[in-house]
Tab-separated table of C-alpha atoms (C1' of nucleotides) in Angstrom:
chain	number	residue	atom	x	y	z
A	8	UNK	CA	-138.351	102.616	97.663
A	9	UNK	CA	-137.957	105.624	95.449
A	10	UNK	CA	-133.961	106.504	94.795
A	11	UNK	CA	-133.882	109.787	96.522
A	12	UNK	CA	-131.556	112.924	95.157
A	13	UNK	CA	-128.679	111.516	96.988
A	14	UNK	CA	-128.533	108.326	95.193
A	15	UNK	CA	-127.493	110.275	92.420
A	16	UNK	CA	-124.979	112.891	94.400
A	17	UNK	CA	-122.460	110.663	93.760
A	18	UNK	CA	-119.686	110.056	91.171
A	19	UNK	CA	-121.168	109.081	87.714
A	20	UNK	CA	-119.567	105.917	87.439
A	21	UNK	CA	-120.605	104.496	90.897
A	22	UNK	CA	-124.118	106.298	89.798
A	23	UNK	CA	-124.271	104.125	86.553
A	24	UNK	CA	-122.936	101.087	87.972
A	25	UNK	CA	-125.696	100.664	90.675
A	26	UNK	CA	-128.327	101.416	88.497
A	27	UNK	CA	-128.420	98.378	86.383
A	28	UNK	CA	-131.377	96.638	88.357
A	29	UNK	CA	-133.159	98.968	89.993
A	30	UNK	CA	-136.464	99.877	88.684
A	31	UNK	CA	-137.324	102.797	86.423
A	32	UNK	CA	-140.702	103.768	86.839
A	33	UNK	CA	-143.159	105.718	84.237
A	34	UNK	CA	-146.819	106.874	84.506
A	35	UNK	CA	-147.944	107.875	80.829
A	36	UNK	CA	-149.878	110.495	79.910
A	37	UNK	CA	-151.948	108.342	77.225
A	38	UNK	CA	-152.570	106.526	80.759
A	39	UNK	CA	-150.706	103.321	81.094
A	40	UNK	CA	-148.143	102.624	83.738
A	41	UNK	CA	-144.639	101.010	83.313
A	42	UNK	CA	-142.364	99.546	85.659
A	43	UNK	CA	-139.173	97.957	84.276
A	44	UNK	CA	-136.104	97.062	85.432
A	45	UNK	CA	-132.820	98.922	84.064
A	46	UNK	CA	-130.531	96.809	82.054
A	47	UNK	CA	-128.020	99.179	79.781
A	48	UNK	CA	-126.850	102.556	80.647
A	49	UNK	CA	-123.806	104.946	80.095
A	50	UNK	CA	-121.723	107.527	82.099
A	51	UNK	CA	-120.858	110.671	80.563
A	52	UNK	CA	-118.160	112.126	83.039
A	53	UNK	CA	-116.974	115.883	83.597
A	54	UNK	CA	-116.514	118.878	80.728
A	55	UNK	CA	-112.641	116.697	80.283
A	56	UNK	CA	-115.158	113.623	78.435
A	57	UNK	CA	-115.160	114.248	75.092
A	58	UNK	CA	-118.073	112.423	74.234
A	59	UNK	CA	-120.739	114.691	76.498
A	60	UNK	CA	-121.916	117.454	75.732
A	61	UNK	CA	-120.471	119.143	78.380
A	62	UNK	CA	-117.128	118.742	76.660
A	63	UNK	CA	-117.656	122.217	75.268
A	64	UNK	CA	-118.804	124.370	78.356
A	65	UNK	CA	-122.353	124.791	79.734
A	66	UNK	CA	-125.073	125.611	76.461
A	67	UNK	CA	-128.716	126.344	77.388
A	68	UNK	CA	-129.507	122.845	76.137
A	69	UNK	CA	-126.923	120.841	78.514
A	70	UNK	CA	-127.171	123.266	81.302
A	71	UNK	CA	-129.345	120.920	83.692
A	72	UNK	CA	-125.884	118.544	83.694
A	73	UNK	CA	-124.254	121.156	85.404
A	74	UNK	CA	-126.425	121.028	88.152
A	75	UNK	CA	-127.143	118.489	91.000
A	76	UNK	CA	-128.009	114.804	90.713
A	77	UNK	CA	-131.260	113.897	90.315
A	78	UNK	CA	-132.661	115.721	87.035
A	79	UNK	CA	-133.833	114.148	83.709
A	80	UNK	CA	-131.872	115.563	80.919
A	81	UNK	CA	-133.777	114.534	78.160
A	82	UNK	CA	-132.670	115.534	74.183
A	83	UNK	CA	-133.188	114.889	70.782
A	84	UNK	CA	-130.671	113.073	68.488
A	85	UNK	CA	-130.488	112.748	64.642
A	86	UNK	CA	-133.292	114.634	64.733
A	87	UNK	CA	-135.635	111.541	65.623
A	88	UNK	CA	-135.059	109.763	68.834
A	89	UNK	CA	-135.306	111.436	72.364
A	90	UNK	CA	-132.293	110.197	74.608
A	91	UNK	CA	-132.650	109.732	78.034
A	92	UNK	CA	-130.350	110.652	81.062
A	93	UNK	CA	-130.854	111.541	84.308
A	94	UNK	CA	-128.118	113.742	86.096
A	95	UNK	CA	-125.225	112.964	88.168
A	96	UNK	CA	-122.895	114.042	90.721
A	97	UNK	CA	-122.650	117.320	92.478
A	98	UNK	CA	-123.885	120.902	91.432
A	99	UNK	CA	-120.977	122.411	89.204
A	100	UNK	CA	-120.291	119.029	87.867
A	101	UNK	CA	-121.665	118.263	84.707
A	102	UNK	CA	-122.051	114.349	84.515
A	103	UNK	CA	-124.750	112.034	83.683
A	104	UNK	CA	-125.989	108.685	82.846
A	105	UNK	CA	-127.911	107.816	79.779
A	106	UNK	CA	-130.179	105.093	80.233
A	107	UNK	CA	-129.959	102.815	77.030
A	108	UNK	CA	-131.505	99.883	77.464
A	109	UNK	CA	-134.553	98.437	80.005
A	110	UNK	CA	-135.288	94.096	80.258
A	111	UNK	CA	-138.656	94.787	77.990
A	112	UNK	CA	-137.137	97.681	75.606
A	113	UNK	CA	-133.883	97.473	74.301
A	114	UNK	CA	-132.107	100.461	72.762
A	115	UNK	CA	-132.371	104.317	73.871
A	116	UNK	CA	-134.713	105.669	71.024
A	117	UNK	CA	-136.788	102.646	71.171
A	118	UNK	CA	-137.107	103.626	75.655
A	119	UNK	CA	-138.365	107.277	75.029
A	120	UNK	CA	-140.989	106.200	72.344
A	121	UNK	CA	-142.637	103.187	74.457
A	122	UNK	CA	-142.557	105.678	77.833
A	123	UNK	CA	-143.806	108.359	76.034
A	124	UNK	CA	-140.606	110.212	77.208
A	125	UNK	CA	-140.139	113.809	75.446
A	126	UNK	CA	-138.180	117.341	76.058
A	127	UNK	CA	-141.078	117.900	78.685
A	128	UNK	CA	-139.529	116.130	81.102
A	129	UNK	CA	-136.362	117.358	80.290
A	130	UNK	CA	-134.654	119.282	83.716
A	131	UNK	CA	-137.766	117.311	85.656
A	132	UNK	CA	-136.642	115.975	88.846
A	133	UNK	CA	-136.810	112.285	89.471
A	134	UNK	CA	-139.946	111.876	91.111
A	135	UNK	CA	-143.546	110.641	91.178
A	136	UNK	CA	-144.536	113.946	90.983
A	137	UNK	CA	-143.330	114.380	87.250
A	138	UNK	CA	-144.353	111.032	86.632
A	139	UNK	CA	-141.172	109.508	85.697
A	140	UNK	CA	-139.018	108.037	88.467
A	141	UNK	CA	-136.400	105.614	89.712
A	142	UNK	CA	-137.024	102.880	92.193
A	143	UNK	CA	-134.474	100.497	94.685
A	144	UNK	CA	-134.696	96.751	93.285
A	145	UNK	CA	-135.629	94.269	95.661
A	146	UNK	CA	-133.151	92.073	94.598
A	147	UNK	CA	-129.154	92.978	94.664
A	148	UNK	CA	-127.318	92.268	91.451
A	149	UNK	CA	-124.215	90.065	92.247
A	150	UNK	CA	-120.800	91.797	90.634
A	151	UNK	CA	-120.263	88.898	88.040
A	152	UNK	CA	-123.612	90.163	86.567
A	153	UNK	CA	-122.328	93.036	85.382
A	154	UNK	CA	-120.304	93.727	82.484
A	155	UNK	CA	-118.268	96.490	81.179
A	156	UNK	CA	-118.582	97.592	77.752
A	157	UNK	CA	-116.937	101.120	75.631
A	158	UNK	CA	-119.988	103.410	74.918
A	159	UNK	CA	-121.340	102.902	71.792
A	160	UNK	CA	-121.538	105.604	69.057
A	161	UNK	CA	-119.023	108.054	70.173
A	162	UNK	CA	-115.668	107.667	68.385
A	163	UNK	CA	-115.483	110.978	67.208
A	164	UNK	CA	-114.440	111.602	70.784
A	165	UNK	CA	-111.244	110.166	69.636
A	166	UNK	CA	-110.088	106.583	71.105
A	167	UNK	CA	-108.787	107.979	74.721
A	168	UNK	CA	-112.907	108.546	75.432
A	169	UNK	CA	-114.299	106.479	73.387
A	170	UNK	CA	-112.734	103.183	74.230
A	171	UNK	CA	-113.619	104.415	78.204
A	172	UNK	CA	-115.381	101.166	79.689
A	173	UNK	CA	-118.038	103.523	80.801
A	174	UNK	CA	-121.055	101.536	79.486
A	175	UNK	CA	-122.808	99.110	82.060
A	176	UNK	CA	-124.788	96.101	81.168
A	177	UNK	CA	-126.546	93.887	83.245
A	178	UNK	CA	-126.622	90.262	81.698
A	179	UNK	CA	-129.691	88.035	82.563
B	9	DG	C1'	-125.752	98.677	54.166
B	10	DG	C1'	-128.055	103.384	53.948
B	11	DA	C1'	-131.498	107.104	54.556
B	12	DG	C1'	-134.157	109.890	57.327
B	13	DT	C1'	-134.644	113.831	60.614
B	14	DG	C1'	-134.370	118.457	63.029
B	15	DA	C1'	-132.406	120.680	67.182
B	16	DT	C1'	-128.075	122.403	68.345
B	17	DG	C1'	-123.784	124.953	68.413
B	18	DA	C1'	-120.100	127.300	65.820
B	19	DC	C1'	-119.155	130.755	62.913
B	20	DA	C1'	-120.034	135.286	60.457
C	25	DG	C1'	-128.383	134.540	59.230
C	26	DT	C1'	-125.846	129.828	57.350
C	27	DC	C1'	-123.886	125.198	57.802
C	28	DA	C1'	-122.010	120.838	59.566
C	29	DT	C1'	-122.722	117.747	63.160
C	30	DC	C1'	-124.855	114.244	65.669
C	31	DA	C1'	-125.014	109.558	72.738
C	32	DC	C1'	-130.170	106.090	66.631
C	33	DT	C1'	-133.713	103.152	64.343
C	34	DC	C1'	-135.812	101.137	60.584
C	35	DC	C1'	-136.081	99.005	56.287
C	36	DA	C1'	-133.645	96.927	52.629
DNA sequence: GGAGTGATGACA
DNA sequence: GTCATCACTCCA
């Protein structure tokens, strides 16, 4: 079942939470498909969270946070690795939820590179029409599962954001 | 442990 | 236009 727009209408954190198991899906142009499961993500909450981007008002690069759930915001960091989020919450809002980790990849960089992820999909819409969308997991993920982690590489945001317990993992 | 890498945003 | 800053990975 494909996780429609309203899936991700919601608040960030509830957004992040449920996503640990469901399945991220990814049709590549070089031609391969790739279906994994979601393991390790992060919320970045509001223009108040110092460690989004929004934290400094709407820019043309973060503007697609600002709008509705549902949108891949994808960007470049240290000039190398492409970071993926999709977007959270409601239109106005500017929220997301990076998407660090999958069971077969480990680590945000290392995501984008093996799903041949890039700024083209950036402000795509989550859906098999772009090629890159989320699925419903067949199986529920029981509570004690999950664990709560700070985000990782952001204390410059200073300790109140950075020591936020806004980084899901789901432990297998 | 340390370098690489380049878009981005702040400032002028 | 310049310049400092980064939501990381790889190789030592």
């Amino acid at each position: 079942m494909l996780l429609k727009s309203d899936f991700f209408q919601r608040p960030t954190l509830t957004v992040a939470e449920e996503l640990l198991g469901q399945i991220l899906c990814r049709e590549k142009p070089s031609g391969g498909s790739v279906r994994a499961v979601i393991t390790e993500v992060e919320a970045y909450d509001g223009h108040d969270d110092k460690a989004s981007h929004a934290s400094r008002g709407i820019t043309p690069r973060n503007e697609i946070m600002f709008d509705t759930g549902g949108y891949w915001y994808v960007y470049l960091c240290y000039g190398v690795h492409w970071m993926l989020n999709i977007t959270t919450g409601e239109k106005g809002y500017p929220a997301a939820v990076l998407i660090r980790g999958l069971d077969i990849i480990q680590g945000p960089g290392r995501v984008t590179k093996q799903l041949e992820i890039d700024k083209s999909l950036n402000k795509k819409k989550a859906n098999p029409n772009t090629q890159l969308w989320i699925e419903s997991s067949p199986i529920s993920i029981p509570q004690k599962a999950i664990q709560r982690t700070p985000r990782i590489g952001v204390d410059y945001a200073g300790p109140e954001w950075s020591q936020k317990d806004y980084r899901f993992v789901l432990n297998t």
